[in-house]
Amino acid sequence: MSLTGKYDQQNIFAKILRGEIPYAKVYEDEHILAFMDAFPQSPCHTLVIPKKPSRNLFDIEPQQLTAVITGVQKISAAVEKAFSPDGIIITQFNGEAAGQTVFHLHFHIIPKFPELTMQRHGRGQMAEMNVLLEQAEKISAAL
Ligand code: 5GP
């Protein structure tokens, strides 16, 4: 996968955006969608994506990117308010070689809790949907 290939309409986040697979929604507006990562590196690992098809950071209009990063800031603040982690890590990967596995632009919001070991990127265990829904509701309520 190169950084400049064609957008794949069958990627998992495109399916989420079309409502074809279940997910735990945190927030939605005309530009972005935020939801819980199904294989969290840490509890409450949240993803923020643009609605517009974009493979990575180089494939999005600056105006849309502004909406995404503003969303990341807003949702991170809600994660902080809802769960009081010690810190929050924000990550974003471009291209397979960099570790990107889903080719629709996304930012990871990963809270760091002192007593919990964070899983490595791509090594999280699948979470129970009811747990994700509960976390999403708490973050949403803190927005
Ligand atoms: P990347 O590796 O591309 O930076 O991140 C992709 C993220 O999507 C990973 O953290 C992975 O756990 C998450 N993910 C993969 N499949 C699904 C899914 O079906 N639903 C949700 N909510 N997250 C997913």
PDB file of C-alpha atoms and ligand atoms in Angstrom:
ATOM      1  CA  MET A   1       0.000   0.000   0.000  1.00  0.00           C
ATOM      2  CA  SER A   2       1.517   3.331  -1.011  1.00  0.00           C
ATOM      3  CA  LEU A   3       0.681   6.679   0.546  1.00  0.00           C
ATOM      4  CA  THR A   4      -1.006   7.817  -2.662  1.00  0.00           C
ATOM      5  CA  GLY A   5      -3.172   4.878  -3.744  1.00  0.00           C
ATOM      6  CA  LYS A   6      -6.904   4.764  -4.392  1.00  0.00           C
ATOM      7  CA  TYR A   7      -9.318   4.943  -1.453  1.00  0.00           C
ATOM      8  CA  ASP A   8     -10.781   1.489  -0.718  1.00  0.00           C
ATOM      9  CA  GLN A   9     -14.546   1.809  -0.125  1.00  0.00           C
ATOM     10  CA  GLN A  10     -14.499  -1.593   1.615  1.00  0.00           C
ATOM     11  CA  ASN A  11     -12.128  -0.594   4.438  1.00  0.00           C
ATOM     12  CA  ILE A  12     -13.563  -1.176   7.910  1.00  0.00           C
ATOM     13  CA  PHE A  13     -14.057   2.520   8.741  1.00  0.00           C
ATOM     14  CA  ALA A  14     -15.906   3.108   5.446  1.00  0.00           C
ATOM     15  CA  LYS A  15     -18.219   0.278   6.541  1.00  0.00           C
ATOM     16  CA  ILE A  16     -18.643   1.903   9.961  1.00  0.00           C
ATOM     17  CA  LEU A  17     -19.455   5.247   8.287  1.00  0.00           C
ATOM     18  CA  ARG A  18     -22.090   3.519   6.146  1.00  0.00           C
ATOM     19  CA  GLY A  19     -23.546   1.851   9.256  1.00  0.00           C
ATOM     20  CA  GLU A  20     -22.770  -1.629   7.926  1.00  0.00           C
ATOM     21  CA  ILE A  21     -21.061  -2.928  11.068  1.00  0.00           C
ATOM     22  CA  PRO A  22     -21.729  -2.250  14.769  1.00  0.00           C
ATOM     23  CA  TYR A  23     -19.584   0.244  16.654  1.00  0.00           C
ATOM     24  CA  ALA A  24     -19.691   2.296  19.864  1.00  0.00           C
ATOM     25  CA  LYS A  25     -20.316   5.900  18.841  1.00  0.00           C
ATOM     26  CA  VAL A  26     -18.937   8.760  20.948  1.00  0.00           C
ATOM     27  CA  TYR A  27     -19.652  11.769  18.757  1.00  0.00           C
ATOM     28  CA  GLU A  28     -20.738  12.725  15.269  1.00  0.00           C
ATOM     29  CA  ASP A  29     -21.133  15.969  13.331  1.00  0.00           C
ATOM     30  CA  GLU A  30     -21.183  16.838   9.624  1.00  0.00           C
ATOM     31  CA  HIS A  31     -17.390  16.409   9.283  1.00  0.00           C
ATOM     32  CA  ILE A  32     -16.262  13.761  11.771  1.00  0.00           C
ATOM     33  CA  LEU A  33     -17.157  10.560  13.602  1.00  0.00           C
ATOM     34  CA  ALA A  34     -15.617   9.407  16.902  1.00  0.00           C
ATOM     35  CA  PHE A  35     -15.989   5.870  18.250  1.00  0.00           C
ATOM     36  CA  MET A  36     -14.303   3.340  20.506  1.00  0.00           C
ATOM     37  CA  ASP A  37     -11.419   1.253  19.156  1.00  0.00           C
ATOM     38  CA  ALA A  38     -12.561  -2.405  19.140  1.00  0.00           C
ATOM     39  CA  PHE A  39      -9.011  -3.627  20.026  1.00  0.00           C
ATOM     40  CA  PRO A  40      -7.996  -1.011  22.610  1.00  0.00           C
ATOM     41  CA  GLN A  41      -4.364  -0.445  23.520  1.00  0.00           C
ATOM     42  CA  SER A  42      -5.661   0.942  26.803  1.00  0.00           C
ATOM     43  CA  PRO A  43      -9.208   1.229  28.234  1.00  0.00           C
ATOM     44  CA  CYS A  44     -11.209   4.013  26.541  1.00  0.00           C
ATOM     45  CA  HIS A  45      -9.015   4.060  23.404  1.00  0.00           C
ATOM     46  CA  THR A  46     -11.031   6.284  21.053  1.00  0.00           C
ATOM     47  CA  LEU A  47     -10.719   6.971  17.313  1.00  0.00           C
ATOM     48  CA  VAL A  48     -11.592  10.156  15.425  1.00  0.00           C
ATOM     49  CA  ILE A  49     -12.091  10.002  11.651  1.00  0.00           C
ATOM     50  CA  PRO A  50     -13.190  12.387   8.913  1.00  0.00           C
ATOM     51  CA  LYS A  51     -16.425  11.467   7.140  1.00  0.00           C
ATOM     52  CA  LYS A  52     -14.901  12.317   3.783  1.00  0.00           C
ATOM     53  CA  PRO A  53     -12.961   9.400   2.254  1.00  0.00           C
ATOM     54  CA  SER A  54      -9.264  10.075   2.993  1.00  0.00           C
ATOM     55  CA  ARG A  55      -6.553   7.424   3.169  1.00  0.00           C
ATOM     56  CA  ASN A  56      -4.133   9.339   5.336  1.00  0.00           C
ATOM     57  CA  LEU A  57      -2.860  12.766   6.427  1.00  0.00           C
ATOM     58  CA  PHE A  58      -1.765  13.667   2.886  1.00  0.00           C
ATOM     59  CA  ASP A  59      -5.131  12.901   1.371  1.00  0.00           C
ATOM     60  CA  ILE A  60      -7.376  15.438   3.109  1.00  0.00           C
ATOM     61  CA  GLU A  61      -8.204  19.115   2.562  1.00  0.00           C
ATOM     62  CA  PRO A  62      -6.755  21.415   5.267  1.00  0.00           C
ATOM     63  CA  GLN A  63     -10.267  22.591   6.189  1.00  0.00           C
ATOM     64  CA  GLN A  64     -11.424  19.002   6.797  1.00  0.00           C
ATOM     65  CA  LEU A  65      -8.237  18.255   8.728  1.00  0.00           C
ATOM     66  CA  THR A  66      -8.948  21.239  10.959  1.00  0.00           C
ATOM     67  CA  ALA A  67     -12.346  19.738  11.786  1.00  0.00           C
ATOM     68  CA  VAL A  68     -10.712  16.383  12.590  1.00  0.00           C
ATOM     69  CA  ILE A  69      -7.956  17.740  14.836  1.00  0.00           C
ATOM     70  CA  THR A  70     -10.391  20.084  16.576  1.00  0.00           C
ATOM     71  CA  GLY A  71     -12.525  17.001  17.207  1.00  0.00           C
ATOM     72  CA  VAL A  72      -9.485  15.166  18.602  1.00  0.00           C
ATOM     73  CA  GLN A  73      -8.912  18.032  21.040  1.00  0.00           C
ATOM     74  CA  LYS A  74     -12.572  18.150  22.098  1.00  0.00           C
ATOM     75  CA  ILE A  75     -12.934  14.379  22.531  1.00  0.00           C
ATOM     76  CA  SER A  76      -9.600  14.069  24.375  1.00  0.00           C
ATOM     77  CA  ALA A  77     -10.854  16.685  26.836  1.00  0.00           C
ATOM     78  CA  ALA A  78     -14.030  14.634  27.331  1.00  0.00           C
ATOM     79  CA  VAL A  79     -11.969  11.441  27.881  1.00  0.00           C
ATOM     80  CA  GLU A  80      -9.947  13.333  30.486  1.00  0.00           C
ATOM     81  CA  LYS A  81     -13.094  14.609  32.200  1.00  0.00           C
ATOM     82  CA  ALA A  82     -14.839  11.216  32.139  1.00  0.00           C
ATOM     83  CA  PHE A  83     -11.950   8.929  33.170  1.00  0.00           C
ATOM     84  CA  SER A  84      -9.185  11.099  34.706  1.00  0.00           C
ATOM     85  CA  PRO A  85      -6.219   9.283  33.118  1.00  0.00           C
ATOM     86  CA  ASP A  86      -2.683  10.340  34.061  1.00  0.00           C
ATOM     87  CA  GLY A  87      -1.979  11.257  30.450  1.00  0.00           C
ATOM     88  CA  ILE A  88      -3.353  10.942  26.920  1.00  0.00           C
ATOM     89  CA  ILE A  89      -1.340   9.770  23.917  1.00  0.00           C
ATOM     90  CA  ILE A  90      -2.443  10.899  20.442  1.00  0.00           C
ATOM     91  CA  THR A  91      -1.142   8.855  17.496  1.00  0.00           C
ATOM     92  CA  GLN A  92      -1.713   8.738  13.762  1.00  0.00           C
ATOM     93  CA  PHE A  93      -0.022   6.394  11.246  1.00  0.00           C
ATOM     94  CA  ASN A  94       0.508   6.907   7.514  1.00  0.00           C
ATOM     95  CA  GLY A  95       1.134   3.876   5.313  1.00  0.00           C
ATOM     96  CA  GLU A  96       1.606   0.192   6.034  1.00  0.00           C
ATOM     97  CA  ALA A  97       5.329   0.649   6.692  1.00  0.00           C
ATOM     98  CA  ALA A  98       4.468   3.100   9.469  1.00  0.00           C
ATOM     99  CA  GLY A  99       2.000   0.675  11.056  1.00  0.00           C
ATOM    100  CA  GLN A 100      -1.272   1.852   9.485  1.00  0.00           C
ATOM    101  CA  THR A 101      -3.693  -1.067   9.187  1.00  0.00           C
ATOM    102  CA  VAL A 102      -6.960   0.678   8.279  1.00  0.00           C
ATOM    103  CA  PHE A 103      -6.614   2.933   5.255  1.00  0.00           C
ATOM    104  CA  HIS A 104      -9.068   5.646   6.245  1.00  0.00           C
ATOM    105  CA  LEU A 105      -7.408   8.551   8.088  1.00  0.00           C
ATOM    106  CA  HIS A 106      -7.803   8.312  11.864  1.00  0.00           C
ATOM    107  CA  PHE A 107      -6.337   9.718  15.045  1.00  0.00           C
ATOM    108  CA  HIS A 108      -5.964   7.501  18.108  1.00  0.00           C
ATOM    109  CA  ILE A 109      -6.780   8.943  21.533  1.00  0.00           C
ATOM    110  CA  ILE A 110      -5.151   6.589  24.029  1.00  0.00           C
ATOM    111  CA  PRO A 111      -5.509   7.370  27.729  1.00  0.00           C
ATOM    112  CA  LYS A 112      -2.663   6.234  29.986  1.00  0.00           C
ATOM    113  CA  PHE A 113      -3.631   4.909  33.389  1.00  0.00           C
ATOM    114  CA  PRO A 114      -0.819   4.464  35.927  1.00  0.00           C
ATOM    115  CA  GLU A 115      -1.807   0.986  37.078  1.00  0.00           C
ATOM    116  CA  LEU A 116      -2.360  -0.442  33.575  1.00  0.00           C
ATOM    117  CA  THR A 117       0.145  -1.587  30.969  1.00  0.00           C
ATOM    118  CA  MET A 118      -0.639  -0.173  27.560  1.00  0.00           C
ATOM    119  CA  GLN A 119      -0.790  -2.733  24.714  1.00  0.00           C
ATOM    120  CA  ARG A 120       1.440  -2.141  21.693  1.00  0.00           C
ATOM    121  CA  HIS A 121      -0.118  -0.676  18.547  1.00  0.00           C
ATOM    122  CA  GLY A 122      -2.053  -3.427  16.747  1.00  0.00           C
ATOM    123  CA  ARG A 123      -1.748  -5.841  19.681  1.00  0.00           C
ATOM    124  CA  GLY A 124      -4.902  -4.979  21.636  1.00  0.00           C
ATOM    125  CA  GLN A 125      -7.404  -7.704  22.571  1.00  0.00           C
ATOM    126  CA  MET A 126     -10.942  -7.417  21.208  1.00  0.00           C
ATOM    127  CA  ALA A 127     -13.151  -5.616  23.735  1.00  0.00           C
ATOM    128  CA  GLU A 128     -16.723  -6.530  24.690  1.00  0.00           C
ATOM    129  CA  MET A 129     -19.225  -4.323  22.864  1.00  0.00           C
ATOM    130  CA  ASN A 130     -21.181  -3.626  26.082  1.00  0.00           C
ATOM    131  CA  VAL A 131     -17.990  -2.284  27.719  1.00  0.00           C
ATOM    132  CA  LEU A 132     -17.257  -0.087  24.687  1.00  0.00           C
ATOM    133  CA  LEU A 133     -20.830   1.225  24.662  1.00  0.00           C
ATOM    134  CA  GLU A 134     -20.613   2.115  28.359  1.00  0.00           C
ATOM    135  CA  GLN A 135     -17.307   3.962  27.836  1.00  0.00           C
ATOM    136  CA  ALA A 136     -18.652   5.759  24.745  1.00  0.00           C
ATOM    137  CA  GLU A 137     -21.686   6.926  26.705  1.00  0.00           C
ATOM    138  CA  LYS A 138     -19.513   8.353  29.518  1.00  0.00           C
ATOM    139  CA  ILE A 139     -17.227  10.197  27.077  1.00  0.00           C
ATOM    140  CA  SER A 140     -20.228  11.489  25.171  1.00  0.00           C
ATOM    141  CA  ALA A 141     -21.835  12.752  28.378  1.00  0.00           C
ATOM    142  CA  ALA A 142     -18.608  14.661  29.209  1.00  0.00           C
ATOM    143  CA  LEU A 143     -18.549  16.524  25.884  1.00  0.00           C
TER     144      LEU A 143
HETATM  145  P1  5GP B   1      -4.102   1.776  12.539  1.00  0.00           P
HETATM  146  O1  5GP B   1      -3.370   0.485  12.813  1.00  0.00           O
HETATM  147  O2  5GP B   1      -4.534   1.843  11.097  1.00  0.00           O
HETATM  148  O3  5GP B   1      -3.413   3.001  13.015  1.00  0.00           O
HETATM  149  O4  5GP B   1      -5.406   1.732  13.430  1.00  0.00           O
HETATM  150  C1  5GP B   1      -6.539   1.010  13.116  1.00  0.00           C
HETATM  151  C2  5GP B   1      -7.288   0.840  14.407  1.00  0.00           C
HETATM  152  O5  5GP B   1      -8.577   0.330  14.106  1.00  0.00           O
HETATM  153  C3  5GP B   1      -6.628  -0.167  15.372  1.00  0.00           C
HETATM  154  O6  5GP B   1      -6.340   0.465  16.602  1.00  0.00           O
HETATM  155  C4  5GP B   1      -7.663  -1.279  15.499  1.00  0.00           C
HETATM  156  O7  5GP B   1      -7.717  -1.785  16.804  1.00  0.00           O
HETATM  157  C5  5GP B   1      -8.942  -0.578  15.103  1.00  0.00           C
HETATM  158  N1  5GP B   1      -9.940  -1.463  14.522  1.00  0.00           N
HETATM  159  C6  5GP B   1      -9.721  -2.478  13.641  1.00  0.00           C
HETATM  160  N2  5GP B   1     -10.880  -3.053  13.287  1.00  0.00           N
HETATM  161  C7  5GP B   1     -11.855  -2.386  13.955  1.00  0.00           C
HETATM  162  C8  5GP B   1     -13.277  -2.537  14.003  1.00  0.00           C
HETATM  163  O8  5GP B   1     -13.875  -3.393  13.357  1.00  0.00           O
HETATM  164  N3  5GP B   1     -13.959  -1.657  14.785  1.00  0.00           N
HETATM  165  C9  5GP B   1     -13.335  -0.693  15.529  1.00  0.00           C
HETATM  166  N4  5GP B   1     -14.109   0.122  16.269  1.00  0.00           N
HETATM  167  N5  5GP B   1     -11.995  -0.533  15.523  1.00  0.00           N
HETATM  168  C10 5GP B   1     -11.265  -1.372  14.744  1.00  0.00           C
END
